[in-house]
mmCIF file of C-alpha atoms in Angstrom:
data_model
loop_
_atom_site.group_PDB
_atom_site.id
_atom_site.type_symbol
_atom_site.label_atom_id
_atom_site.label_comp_id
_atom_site.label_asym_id
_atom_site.label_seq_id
_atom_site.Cartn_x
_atom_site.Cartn_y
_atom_site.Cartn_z
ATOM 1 C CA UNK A 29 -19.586 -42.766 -13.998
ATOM 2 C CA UNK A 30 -16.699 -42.042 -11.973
ATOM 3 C CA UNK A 31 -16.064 -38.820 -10.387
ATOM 4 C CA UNK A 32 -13.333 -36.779 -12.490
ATOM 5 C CA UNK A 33 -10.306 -36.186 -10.827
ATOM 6 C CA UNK A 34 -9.259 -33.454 -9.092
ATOM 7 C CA UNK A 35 -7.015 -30.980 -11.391
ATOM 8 C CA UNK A 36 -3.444 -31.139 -10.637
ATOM 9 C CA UNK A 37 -2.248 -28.885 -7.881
ATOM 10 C CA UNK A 38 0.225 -25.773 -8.890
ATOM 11 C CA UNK A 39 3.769 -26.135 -8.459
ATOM 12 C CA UNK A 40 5.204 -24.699 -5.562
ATOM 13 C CA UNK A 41 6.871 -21.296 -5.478
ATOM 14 C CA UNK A 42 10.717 -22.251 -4.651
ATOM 15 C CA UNK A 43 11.982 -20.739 -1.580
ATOM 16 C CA UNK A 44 12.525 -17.313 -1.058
ATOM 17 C CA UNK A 45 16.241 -16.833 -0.403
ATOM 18 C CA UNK A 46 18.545 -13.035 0.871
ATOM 19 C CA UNK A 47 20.139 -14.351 -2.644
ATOM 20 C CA UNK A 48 17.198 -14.600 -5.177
ATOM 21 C CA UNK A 49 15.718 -11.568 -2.993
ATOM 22 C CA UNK A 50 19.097 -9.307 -4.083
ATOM 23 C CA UNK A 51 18.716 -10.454 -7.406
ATOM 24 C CA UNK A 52 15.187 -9.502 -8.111
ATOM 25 C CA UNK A 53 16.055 -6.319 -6.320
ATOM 26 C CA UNK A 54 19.132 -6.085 -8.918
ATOM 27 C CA UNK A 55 16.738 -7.226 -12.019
ATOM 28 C CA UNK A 56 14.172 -4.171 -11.085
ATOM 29 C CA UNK A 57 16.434 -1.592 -9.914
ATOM 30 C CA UNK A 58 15.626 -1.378 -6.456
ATOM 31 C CA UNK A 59 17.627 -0.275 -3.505
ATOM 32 C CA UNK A 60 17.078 -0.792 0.072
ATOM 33 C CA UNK A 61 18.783 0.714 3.565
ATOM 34 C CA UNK A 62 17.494 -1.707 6.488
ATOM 35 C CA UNK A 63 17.763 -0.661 9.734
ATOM 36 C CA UNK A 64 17.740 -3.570 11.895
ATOM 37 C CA UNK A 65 15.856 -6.687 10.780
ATOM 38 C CA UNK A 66 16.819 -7.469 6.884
ATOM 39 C CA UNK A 67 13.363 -6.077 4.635
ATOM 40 C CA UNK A 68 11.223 -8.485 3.150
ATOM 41 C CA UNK A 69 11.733 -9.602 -0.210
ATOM 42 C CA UNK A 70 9.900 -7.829 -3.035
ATOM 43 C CA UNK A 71 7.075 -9.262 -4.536
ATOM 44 C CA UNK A 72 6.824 -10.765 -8.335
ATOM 45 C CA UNK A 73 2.896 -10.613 -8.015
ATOM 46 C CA UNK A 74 0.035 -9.981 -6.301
ATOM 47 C CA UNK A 75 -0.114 -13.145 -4.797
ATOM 48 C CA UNK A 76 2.971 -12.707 -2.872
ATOM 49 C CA UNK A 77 1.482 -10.173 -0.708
ATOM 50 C CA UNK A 78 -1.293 -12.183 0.698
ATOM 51 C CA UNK A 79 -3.698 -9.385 -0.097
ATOM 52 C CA UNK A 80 -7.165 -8.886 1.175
ATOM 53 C CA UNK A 81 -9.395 -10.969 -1.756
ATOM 54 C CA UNK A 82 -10.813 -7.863 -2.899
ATOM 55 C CA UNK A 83 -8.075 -6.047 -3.093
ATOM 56 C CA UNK A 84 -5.828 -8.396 -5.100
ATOM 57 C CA UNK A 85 -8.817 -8.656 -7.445
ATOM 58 C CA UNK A 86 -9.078 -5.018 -8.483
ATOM 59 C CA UNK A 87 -5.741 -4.443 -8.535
ATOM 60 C CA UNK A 88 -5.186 -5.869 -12.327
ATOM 61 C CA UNK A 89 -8.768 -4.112 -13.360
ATOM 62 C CA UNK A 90 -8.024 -1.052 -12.554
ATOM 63 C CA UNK A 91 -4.649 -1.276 -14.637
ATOM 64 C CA UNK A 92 -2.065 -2.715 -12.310
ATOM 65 C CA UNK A 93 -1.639 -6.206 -13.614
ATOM 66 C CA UNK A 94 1.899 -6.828 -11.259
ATOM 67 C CA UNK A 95 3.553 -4.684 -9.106
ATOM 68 C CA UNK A 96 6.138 -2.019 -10.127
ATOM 69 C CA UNK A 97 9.434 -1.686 -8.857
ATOM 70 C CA UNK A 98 8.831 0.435 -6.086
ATOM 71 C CA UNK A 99 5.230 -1.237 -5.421
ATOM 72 C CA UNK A 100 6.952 -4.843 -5.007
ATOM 73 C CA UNK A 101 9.560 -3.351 -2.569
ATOM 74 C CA UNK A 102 7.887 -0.620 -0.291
ATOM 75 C CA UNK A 103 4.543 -2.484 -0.246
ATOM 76 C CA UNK A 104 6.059 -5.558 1.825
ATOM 77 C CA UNK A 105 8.147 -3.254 3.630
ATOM 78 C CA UNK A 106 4.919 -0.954 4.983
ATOM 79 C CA UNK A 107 2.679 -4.126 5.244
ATOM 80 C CA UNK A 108 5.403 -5.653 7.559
ATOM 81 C CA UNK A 109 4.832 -2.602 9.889
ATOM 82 C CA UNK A 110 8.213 -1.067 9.560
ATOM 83 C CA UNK A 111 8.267 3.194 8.473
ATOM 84 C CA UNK A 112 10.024 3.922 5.167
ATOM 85 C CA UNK A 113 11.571 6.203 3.287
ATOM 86 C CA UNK A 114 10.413 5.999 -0.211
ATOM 87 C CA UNK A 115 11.900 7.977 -3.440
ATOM 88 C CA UNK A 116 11.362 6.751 -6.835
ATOM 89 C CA UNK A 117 11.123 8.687 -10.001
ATOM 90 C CA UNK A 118 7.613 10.144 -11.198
ATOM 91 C CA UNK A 119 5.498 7.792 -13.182
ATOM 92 C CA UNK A 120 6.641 4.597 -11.482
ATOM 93 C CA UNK A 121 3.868 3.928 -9.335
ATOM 94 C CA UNK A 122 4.639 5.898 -5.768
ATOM 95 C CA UNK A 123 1.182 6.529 -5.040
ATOM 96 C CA UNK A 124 0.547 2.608 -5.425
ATOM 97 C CA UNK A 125 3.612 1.733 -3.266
ATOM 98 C CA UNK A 126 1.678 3.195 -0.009
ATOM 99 C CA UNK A 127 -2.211 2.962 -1.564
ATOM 100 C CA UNK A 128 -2.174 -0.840 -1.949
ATOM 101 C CA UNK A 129 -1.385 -1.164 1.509
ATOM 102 C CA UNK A 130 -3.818 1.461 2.646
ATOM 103 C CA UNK A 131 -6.685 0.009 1.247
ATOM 104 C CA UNK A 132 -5.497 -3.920 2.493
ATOM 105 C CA UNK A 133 -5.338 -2.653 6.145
ATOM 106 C CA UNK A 134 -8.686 -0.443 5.869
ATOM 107 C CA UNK A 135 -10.550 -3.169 3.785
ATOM 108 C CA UNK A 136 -9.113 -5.734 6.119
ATOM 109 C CA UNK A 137 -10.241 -4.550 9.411
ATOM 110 C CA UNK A 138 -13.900 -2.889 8.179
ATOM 111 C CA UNK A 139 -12.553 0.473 8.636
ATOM 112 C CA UNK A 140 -10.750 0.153 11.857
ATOM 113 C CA UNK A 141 -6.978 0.398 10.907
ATOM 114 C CA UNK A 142 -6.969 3.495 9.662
ATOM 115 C CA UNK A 143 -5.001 5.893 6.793
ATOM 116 C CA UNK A 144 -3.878 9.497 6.830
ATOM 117 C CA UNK A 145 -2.403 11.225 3.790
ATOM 118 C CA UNK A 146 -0.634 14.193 3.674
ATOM 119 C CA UNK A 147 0.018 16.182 0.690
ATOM 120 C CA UNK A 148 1.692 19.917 0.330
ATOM 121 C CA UNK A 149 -0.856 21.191 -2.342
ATOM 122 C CA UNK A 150 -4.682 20.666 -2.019
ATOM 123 C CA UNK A 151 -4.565 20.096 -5.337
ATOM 124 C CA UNK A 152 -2.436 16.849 -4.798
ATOM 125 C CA UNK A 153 -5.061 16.360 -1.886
ATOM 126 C CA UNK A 154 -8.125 16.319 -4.187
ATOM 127 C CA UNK A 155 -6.132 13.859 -6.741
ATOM 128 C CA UNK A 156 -5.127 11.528 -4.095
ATOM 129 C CA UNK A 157 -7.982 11.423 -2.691
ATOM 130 C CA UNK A 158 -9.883 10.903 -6.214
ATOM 131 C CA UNK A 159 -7.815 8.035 -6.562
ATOM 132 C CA UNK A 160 -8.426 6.771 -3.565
ATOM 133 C CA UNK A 161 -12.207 6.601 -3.622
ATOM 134 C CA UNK A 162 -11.537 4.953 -7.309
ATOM 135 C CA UNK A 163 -9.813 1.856 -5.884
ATOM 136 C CA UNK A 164 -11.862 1.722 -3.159
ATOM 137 C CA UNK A 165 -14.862 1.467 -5.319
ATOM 138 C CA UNK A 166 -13.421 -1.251 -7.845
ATOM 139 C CA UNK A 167 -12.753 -2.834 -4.516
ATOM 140 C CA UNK A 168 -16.877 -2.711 -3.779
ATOM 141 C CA UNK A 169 -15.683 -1.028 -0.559
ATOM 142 C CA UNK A 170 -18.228 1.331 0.772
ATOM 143 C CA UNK A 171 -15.344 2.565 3.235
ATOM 144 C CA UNK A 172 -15.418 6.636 3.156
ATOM 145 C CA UNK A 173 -12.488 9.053 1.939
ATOM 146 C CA UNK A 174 -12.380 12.097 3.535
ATOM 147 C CA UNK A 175 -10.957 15.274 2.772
ATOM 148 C CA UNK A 176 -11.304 18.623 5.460
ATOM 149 C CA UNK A 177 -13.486 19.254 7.622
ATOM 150 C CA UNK A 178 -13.894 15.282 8.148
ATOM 151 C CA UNK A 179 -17.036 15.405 9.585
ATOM 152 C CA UNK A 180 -17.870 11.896 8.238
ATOM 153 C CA UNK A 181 -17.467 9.673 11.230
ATOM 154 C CA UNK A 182 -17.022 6.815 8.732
ATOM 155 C CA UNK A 183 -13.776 7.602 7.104
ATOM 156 C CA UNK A 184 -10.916 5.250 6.861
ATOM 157 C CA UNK A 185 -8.647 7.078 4.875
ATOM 158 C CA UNK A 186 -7.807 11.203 5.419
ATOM 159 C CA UNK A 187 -6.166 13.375 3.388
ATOM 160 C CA UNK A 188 -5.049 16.837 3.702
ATOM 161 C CA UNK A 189 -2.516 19.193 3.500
ATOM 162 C CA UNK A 190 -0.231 18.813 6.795
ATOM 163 C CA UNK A 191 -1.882 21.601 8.663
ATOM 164 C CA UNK A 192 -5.259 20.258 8.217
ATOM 165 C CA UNK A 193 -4.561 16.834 8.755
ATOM 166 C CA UNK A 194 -4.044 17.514 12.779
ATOM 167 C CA UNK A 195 -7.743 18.500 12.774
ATOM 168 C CA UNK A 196 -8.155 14.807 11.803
ATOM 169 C CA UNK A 197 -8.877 13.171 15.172
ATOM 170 C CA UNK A 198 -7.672 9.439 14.266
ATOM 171 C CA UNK A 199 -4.912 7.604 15.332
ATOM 172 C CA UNK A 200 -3.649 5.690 12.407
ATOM 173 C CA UNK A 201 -2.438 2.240 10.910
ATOM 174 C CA UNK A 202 -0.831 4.392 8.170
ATOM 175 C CA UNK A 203 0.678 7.908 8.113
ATOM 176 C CA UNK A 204 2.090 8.305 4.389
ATOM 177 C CA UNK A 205 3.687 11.787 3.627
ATOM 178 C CA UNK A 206 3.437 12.156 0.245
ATOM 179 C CA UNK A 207 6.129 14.646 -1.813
ATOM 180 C CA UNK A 208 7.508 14.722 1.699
ATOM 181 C CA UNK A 209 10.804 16.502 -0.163
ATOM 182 C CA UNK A 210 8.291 19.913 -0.467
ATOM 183 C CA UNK A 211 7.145 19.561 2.949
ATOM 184 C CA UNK A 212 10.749 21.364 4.700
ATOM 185 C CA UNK A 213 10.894 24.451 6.229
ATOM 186 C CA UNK A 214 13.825 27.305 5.286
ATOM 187 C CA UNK A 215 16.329 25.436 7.175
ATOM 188 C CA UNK A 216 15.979 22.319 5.461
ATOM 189 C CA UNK A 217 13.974 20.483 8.683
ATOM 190 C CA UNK A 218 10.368 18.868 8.425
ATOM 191 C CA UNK A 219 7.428 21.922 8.819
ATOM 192 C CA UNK A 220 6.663 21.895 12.414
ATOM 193 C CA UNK A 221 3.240 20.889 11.692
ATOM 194 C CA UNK A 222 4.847 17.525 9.848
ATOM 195 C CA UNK A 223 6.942 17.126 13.177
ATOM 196 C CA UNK A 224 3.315 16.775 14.898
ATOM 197 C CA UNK A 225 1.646 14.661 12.559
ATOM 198 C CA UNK A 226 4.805 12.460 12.711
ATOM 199 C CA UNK A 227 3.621 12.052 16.900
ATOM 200 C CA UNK A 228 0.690 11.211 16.272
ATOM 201 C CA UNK A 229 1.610 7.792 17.021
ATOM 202 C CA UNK A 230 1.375 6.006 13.757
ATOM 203 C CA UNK A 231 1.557 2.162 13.658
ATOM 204 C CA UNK A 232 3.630 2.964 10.377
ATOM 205 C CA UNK A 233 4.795 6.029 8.826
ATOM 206 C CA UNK A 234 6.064 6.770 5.076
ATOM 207 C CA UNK A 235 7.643 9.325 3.583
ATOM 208 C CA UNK A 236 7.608 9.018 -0.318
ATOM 209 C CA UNK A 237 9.055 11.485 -2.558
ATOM 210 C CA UNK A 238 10.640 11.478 -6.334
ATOM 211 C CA UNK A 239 13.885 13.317 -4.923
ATOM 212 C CA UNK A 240 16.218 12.569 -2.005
ATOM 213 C CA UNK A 241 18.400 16.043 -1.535
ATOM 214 C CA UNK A 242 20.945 15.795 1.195
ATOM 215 C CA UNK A 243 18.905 17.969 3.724
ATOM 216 C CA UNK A 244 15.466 15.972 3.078
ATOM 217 C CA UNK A 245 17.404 12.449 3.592
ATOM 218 C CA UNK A 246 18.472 13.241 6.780
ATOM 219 C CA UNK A 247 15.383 14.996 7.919
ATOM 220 C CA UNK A 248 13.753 12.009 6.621
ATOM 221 C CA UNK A 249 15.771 9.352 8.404
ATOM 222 C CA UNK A 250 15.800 11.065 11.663
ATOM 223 C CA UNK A 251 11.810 11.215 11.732
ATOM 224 C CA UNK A 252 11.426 7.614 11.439
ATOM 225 C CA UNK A 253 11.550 4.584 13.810
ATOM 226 C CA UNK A 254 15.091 2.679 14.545
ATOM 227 C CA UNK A 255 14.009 -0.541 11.949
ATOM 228 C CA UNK A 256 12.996 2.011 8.953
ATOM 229 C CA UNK A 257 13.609 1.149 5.393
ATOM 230 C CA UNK A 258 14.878 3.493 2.574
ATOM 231 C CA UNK A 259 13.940 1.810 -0.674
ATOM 232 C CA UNK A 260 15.320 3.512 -4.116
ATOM 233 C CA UNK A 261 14.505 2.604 -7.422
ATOM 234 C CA UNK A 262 15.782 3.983 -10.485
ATOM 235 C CA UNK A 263 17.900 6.539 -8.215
ATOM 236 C CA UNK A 264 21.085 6.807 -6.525
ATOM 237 C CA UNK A 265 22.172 7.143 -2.828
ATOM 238 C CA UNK A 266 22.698 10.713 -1.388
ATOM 239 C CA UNK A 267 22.047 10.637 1.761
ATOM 240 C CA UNK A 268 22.124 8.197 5.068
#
């Protein structure tokens, strides 16, 4: 009998265009400052990101069928290599927006482009890095999240509070400040021991946060590198 034939192939995507970019930006309420070089479009699905296998997989089982706003914007935008400012509201998926790319670049390169999280509470440190562990596990990752003292010489993603994060001796991929809006001092500049973090020579850095006062925006801005990114969803501009 005659081999079957091959099923059809899948339609191609259409182009991505600046125009049906802005309007998918328009559709999911997302806003985006680029310095230099226009951002990348946002992503419909998981596809779109070209995603390490494993981590495209688990996404959708561990209850992130499609990207979010602010996931389908900052994602691309951190994966691309460029810092960012991130603020969207609580509940829309923040921690996703700089996780998915975490575990990509960690997953990717066996544990050598590495993650550091900063938090202000160590109560947000033990969630994160709860979380954390439970992607990297539907991911069948045996990659190592750390919290202080990191004495594991295995760990590919850190996370502290600020002042215990510079005991971390890594280098990363990633630096993600995380509520970065609680992390000023009384004058309404970054903690000094955010300033060091910040040169610790991070491939990328991110500062994500549900507010954008006036003071924290241009804190913010001025910590990051000239092509930076400030993606907004659901918010409206108040700063640089």
């Amino acid at each position: 009998a005659p081999a079957p034939a091959p099923p059809p192939a899948p339609p191609e995507a259409a182009p991505v265009t600046s125009e049906s970019a802005a309007r998918t930006r328009k559709r999911l309420g997302i806003t985006v400052e680029a310095a230099g070089a226009a951002p990348p479009p946002p992503w419909h699905d998981w596809r779109d990101g070209d995603l390490e296998e494993r981590v495209a997989a688990a996404l959708p089982r561990g209850g992130w069928p499609q990207p979010t706003p602010v996931q389908a914007q900052a994602a691309p935008v951190l994966l691309e290599g460029r810092d960012a400012l991130v603020v969207a509201p609580t509940g829309g998926g923040k921690t996703g927006a700089f996780l998915i790319p975490a575990l990509h670049l960690v997953i990717a390169s066996r544990g050598k482009r590495k993650t550091l999280v900063a938090a202000p509470t160590r109560e947000l440190v033990a969630q994160l890095a709860r979380e954390a562990r439970r992607w990297l596990g539907l991911c069948g990752s045996d990659l190592v999240v750390a919290t202080p003292p990191f004495t594991d010489a295995k760990a590919a993603l850190c996370v502290a509070t600020p002042q215990a994060l510079l005991q971390c001796n890594i280098k990363p991929a990633l630096l993600v400040l995380d509520e970065a809006d609680r992390l000023l001092d009384t004058e309404g500049g970054l903690l000094k021991a955010v300033d060091a973090l910040l040169a610790k020579g991070a491939t990328t850095r991110a500062l994500v946060s549900a507010t954008a006062p006036g003071p924290f925006m241009e804190a913010a801005v001025a910590a990051l590198a000239p092509a930076r990114c400030v993606v907004r969803v659901g918010t409206e501009s108040d700063g640089p």
